[in-house]
Short mmCIF file of N, CA and C in Angstrom, two decimals:
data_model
loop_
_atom_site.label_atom_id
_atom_site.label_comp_id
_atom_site.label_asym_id
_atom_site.label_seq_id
_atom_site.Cartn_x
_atom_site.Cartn_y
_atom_site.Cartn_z
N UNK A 834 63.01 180.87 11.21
CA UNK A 834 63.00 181.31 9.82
C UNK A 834 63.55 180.20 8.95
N UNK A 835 62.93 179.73 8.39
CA UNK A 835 63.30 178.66 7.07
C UNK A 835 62.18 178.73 5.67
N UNK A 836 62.02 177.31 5.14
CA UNK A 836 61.49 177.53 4.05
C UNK A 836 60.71 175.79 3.57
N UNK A 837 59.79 175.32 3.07
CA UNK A 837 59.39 174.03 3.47
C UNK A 837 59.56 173.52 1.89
N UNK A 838 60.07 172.70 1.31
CA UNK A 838 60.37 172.47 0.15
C UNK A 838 59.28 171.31 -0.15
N UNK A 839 57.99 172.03 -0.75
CA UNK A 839 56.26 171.29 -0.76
C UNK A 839 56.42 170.14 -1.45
N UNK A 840 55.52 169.25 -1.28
CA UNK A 840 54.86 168.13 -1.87
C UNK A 840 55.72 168.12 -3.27
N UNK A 841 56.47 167.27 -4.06
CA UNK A 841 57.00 167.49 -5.49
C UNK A 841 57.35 166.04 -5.64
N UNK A 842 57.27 165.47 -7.16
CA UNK A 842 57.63 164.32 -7.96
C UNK A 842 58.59 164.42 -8.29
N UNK A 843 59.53 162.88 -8.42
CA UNK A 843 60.95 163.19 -9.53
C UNK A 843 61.20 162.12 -10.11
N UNK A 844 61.29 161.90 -11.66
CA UNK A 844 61.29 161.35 -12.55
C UNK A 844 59.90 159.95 -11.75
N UNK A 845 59.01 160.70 -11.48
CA UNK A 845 57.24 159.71 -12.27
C UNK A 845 57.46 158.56 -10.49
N UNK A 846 58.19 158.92 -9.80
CA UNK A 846 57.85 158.33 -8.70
C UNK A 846 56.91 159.01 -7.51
N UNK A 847 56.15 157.96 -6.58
CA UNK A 847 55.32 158.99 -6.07
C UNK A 847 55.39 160.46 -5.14
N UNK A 848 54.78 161.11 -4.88
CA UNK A 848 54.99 162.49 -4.40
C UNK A 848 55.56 162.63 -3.26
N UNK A 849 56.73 163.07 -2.94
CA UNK A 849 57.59 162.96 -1.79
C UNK A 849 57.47 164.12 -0.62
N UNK A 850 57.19 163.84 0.61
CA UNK A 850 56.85 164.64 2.16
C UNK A 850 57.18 165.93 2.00
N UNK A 851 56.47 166.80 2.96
CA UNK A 851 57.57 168.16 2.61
C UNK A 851 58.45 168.22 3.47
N UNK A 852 59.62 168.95 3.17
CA UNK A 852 60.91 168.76 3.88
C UNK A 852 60.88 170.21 4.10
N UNK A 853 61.19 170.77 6.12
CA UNK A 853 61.84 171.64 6.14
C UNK A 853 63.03 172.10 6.08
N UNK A 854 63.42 173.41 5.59
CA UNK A 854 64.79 173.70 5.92
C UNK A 854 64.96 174.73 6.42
N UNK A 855 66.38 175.20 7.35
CA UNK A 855 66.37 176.18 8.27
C UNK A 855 68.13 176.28 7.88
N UNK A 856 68.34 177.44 8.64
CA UNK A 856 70.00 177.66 9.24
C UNK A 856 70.03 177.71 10.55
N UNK A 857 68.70 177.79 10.97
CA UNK A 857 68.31 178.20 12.34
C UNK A 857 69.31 179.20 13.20
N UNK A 858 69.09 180.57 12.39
CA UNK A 858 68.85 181.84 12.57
C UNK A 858 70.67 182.16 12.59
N UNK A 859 71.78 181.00 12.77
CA UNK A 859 73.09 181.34 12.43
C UNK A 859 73.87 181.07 10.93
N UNK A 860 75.02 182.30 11.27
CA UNK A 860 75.95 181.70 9.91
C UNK A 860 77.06 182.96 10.47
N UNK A 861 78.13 182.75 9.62
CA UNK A 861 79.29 183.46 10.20
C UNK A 861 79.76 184.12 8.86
N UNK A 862 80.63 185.24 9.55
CA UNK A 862 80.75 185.72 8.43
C UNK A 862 82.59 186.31 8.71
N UNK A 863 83.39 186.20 7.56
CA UNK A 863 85.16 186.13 7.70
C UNK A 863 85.15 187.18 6.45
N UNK A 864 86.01 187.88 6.26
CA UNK A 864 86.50 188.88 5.62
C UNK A 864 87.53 188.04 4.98
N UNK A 865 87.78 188.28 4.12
CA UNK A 865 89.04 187.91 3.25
C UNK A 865 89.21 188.44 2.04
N UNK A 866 90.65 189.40 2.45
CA UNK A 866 90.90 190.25 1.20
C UNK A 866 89.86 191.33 0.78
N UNK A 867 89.28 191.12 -0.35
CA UNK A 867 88.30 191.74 -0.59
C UNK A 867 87.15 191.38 -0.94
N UNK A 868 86.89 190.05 -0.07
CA UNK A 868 85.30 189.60 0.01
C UNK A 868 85.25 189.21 0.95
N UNK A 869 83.73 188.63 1.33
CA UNK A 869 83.37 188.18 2.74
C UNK A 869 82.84 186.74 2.78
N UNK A 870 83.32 186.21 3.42
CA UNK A 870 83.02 184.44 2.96
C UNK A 870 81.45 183.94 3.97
N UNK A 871 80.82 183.50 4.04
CA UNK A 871 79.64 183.59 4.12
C UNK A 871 79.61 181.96 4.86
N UNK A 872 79.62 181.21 5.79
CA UNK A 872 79.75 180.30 6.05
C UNK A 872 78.23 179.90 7.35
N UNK A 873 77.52 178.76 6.81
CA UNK A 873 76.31 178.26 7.79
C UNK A 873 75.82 176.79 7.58
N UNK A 874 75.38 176.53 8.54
CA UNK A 874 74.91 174.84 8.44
C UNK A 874 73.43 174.85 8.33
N UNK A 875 72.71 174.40 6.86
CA UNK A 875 71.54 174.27 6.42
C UNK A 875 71.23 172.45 7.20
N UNK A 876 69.96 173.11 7.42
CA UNK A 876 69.20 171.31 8.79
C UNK A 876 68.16 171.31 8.13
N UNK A 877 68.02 169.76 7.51
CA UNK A 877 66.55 169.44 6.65
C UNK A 877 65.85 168.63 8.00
N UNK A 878 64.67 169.05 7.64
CA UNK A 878 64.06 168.60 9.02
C UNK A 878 62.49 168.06 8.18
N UNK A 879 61.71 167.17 8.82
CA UNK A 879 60.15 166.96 8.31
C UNK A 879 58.98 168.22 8.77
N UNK A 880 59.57 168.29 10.03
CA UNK A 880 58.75 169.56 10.11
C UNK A 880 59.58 170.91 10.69
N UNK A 881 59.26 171.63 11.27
CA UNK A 881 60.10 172.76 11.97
C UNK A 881 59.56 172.42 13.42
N UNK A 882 59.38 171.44 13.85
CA UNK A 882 59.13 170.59 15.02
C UNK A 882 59.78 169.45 15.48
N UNK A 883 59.82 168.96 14.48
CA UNK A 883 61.02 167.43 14.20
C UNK A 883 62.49 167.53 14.35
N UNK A 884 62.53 166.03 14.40
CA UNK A 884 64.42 166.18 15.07
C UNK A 884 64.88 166.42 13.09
N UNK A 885 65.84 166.85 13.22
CA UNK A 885 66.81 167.05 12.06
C UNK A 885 67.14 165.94 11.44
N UNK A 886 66.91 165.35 10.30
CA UNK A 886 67.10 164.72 9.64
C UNK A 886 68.41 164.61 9.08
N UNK A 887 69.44 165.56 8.46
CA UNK A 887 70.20 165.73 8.25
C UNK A 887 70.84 166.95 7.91
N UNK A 888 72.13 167.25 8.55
CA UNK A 888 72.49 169.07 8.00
C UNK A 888 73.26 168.69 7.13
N UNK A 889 73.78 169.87 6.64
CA UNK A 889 75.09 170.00 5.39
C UNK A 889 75.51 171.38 5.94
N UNK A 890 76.82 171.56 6.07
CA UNK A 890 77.86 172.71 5.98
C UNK A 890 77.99 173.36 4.16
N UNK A 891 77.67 174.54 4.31
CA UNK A 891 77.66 174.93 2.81
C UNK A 891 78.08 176.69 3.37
N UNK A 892 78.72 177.23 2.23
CA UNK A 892 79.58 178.63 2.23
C UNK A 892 79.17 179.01 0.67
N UNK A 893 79.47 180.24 0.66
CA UNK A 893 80.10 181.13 -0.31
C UNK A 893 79.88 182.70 -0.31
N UNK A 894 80.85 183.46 -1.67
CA UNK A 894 81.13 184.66 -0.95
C UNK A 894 80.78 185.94 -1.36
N UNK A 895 80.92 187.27 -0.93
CA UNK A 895 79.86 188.39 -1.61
C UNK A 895 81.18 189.39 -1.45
N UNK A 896 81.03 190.30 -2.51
CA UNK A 896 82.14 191.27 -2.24
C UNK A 896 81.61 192.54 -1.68
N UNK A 897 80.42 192.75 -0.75
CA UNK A 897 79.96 193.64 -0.21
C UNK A 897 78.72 193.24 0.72
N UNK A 898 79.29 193.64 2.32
CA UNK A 898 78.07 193.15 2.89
C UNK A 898 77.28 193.78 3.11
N UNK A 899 75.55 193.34 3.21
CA UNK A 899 75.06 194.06 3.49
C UNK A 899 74.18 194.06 4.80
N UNK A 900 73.11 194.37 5.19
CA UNK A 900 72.16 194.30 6.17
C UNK A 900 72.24 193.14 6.53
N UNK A 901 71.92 192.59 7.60
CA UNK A 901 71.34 191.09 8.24
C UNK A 901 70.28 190.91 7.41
N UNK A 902 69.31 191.68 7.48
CA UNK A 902 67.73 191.39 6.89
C UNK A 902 68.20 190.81 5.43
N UNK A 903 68.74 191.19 4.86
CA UNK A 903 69.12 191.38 3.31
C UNK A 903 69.66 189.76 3.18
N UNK A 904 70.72 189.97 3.90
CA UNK A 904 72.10 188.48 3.64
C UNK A 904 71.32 187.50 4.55
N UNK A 905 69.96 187.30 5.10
CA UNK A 905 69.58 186.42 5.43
C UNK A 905 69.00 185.83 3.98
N UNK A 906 68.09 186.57 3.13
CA UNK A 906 67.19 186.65 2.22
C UNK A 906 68.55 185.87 1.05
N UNK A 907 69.33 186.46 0.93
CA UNK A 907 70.17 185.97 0.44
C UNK A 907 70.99 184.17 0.23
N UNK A 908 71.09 184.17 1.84
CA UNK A 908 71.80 182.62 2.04
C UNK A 908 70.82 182.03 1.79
N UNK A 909 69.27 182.45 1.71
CA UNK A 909 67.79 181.05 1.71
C UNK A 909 68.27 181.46 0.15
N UNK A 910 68.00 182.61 -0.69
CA UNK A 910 68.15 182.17 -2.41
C UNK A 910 69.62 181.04 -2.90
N UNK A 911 70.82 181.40 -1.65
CA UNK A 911 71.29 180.55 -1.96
C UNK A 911 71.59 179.20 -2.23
N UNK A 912 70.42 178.59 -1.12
CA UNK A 912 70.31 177.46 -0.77
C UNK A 912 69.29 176.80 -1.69
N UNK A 913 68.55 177.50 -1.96
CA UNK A 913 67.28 177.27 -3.14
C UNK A 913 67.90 176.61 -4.13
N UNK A 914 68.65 177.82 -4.09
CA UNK A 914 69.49 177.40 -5.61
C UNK A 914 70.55 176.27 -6.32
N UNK A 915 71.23 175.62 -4.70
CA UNK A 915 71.94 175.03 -4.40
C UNK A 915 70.91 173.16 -4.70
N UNK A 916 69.58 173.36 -4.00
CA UNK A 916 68.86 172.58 -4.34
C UNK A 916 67.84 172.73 -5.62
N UNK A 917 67.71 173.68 -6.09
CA UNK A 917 66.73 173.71 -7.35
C UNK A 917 67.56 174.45 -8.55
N UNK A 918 68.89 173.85 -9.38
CA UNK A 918 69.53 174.35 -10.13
C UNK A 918 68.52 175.59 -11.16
N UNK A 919 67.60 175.21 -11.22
CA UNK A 919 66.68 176.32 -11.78
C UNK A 919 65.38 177.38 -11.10
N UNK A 920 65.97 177.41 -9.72
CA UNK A 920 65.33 178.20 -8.93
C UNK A 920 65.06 179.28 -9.64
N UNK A 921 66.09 180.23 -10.15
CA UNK A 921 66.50 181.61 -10.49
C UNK A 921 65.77 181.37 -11.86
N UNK A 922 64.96 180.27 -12.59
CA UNK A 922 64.53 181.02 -13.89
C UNK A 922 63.13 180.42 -13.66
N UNK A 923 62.42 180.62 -15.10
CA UNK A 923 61.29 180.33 -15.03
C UNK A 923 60.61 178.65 -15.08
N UNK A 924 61.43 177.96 -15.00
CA UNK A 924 60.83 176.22 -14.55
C UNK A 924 61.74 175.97 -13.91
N UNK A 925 61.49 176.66 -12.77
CA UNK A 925 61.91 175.37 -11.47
C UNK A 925 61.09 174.18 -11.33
N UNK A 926 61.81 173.23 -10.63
CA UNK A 926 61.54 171.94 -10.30
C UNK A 926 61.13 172.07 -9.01
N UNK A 927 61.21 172.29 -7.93
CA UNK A 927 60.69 172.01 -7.03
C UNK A 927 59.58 173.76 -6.36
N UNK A 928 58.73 173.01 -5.47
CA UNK A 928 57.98 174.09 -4.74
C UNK A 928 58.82 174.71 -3.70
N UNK A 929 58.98 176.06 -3.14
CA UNK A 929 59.80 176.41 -1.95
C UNK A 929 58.28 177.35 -1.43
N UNK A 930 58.09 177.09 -0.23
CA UNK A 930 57.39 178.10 0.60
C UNK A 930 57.76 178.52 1.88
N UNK A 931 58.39 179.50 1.78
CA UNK A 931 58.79 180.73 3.21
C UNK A 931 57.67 180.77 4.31
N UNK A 932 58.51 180.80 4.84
CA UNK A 932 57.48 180.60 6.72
C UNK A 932 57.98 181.91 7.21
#
């Protein structure tokens, strides 16, 4: 389960590979106080075949958990978002397509 971040330009240079990304299917989850801290290692990869190019450790937290199905759907909007500051409105910058 990941997401392939398509074919896209940035500032007028040529069109750059698509890059996969995954958590590959883990992330942990800690209680604290009265939220739940949300902790997983996102792996950019060229394909979902290819060796890993590079991961990043990235967190943050929800004050109510919910389903797996749900808080999976969740950590990918997070990560979107993390890479496309304007995921969440109407001109995003980059393409995301779910596998």
């Amino acid at each position: 389960m990941g997401f392939i971040i398509g074919t896209y330009q940035l500032l007028g240079l040529p069109p750059l590979p698509n890059i996969y990304v995954t958590i590959k299917g883990s992330y942990a989850v800690k209680k604290l106080l009265d939220t739940y801290i949300i902790t997983f290692t996102t792996y950019f990869q060229a394909s979902q075949e290819d060796p890993v190019i590079t991961q990043k450790d990235m967190s943050f937290s929800i004050q109510a958990l919910p389903n797996p199905a749900v808080l999976y759907k969740i950590i990918y909007d997070y990560i979107k978002g993390q890479l496309d500051p304007y995921y969440m409105y109407n001109n995003q910058t980059l393409m995301f397509i779910d596998d």
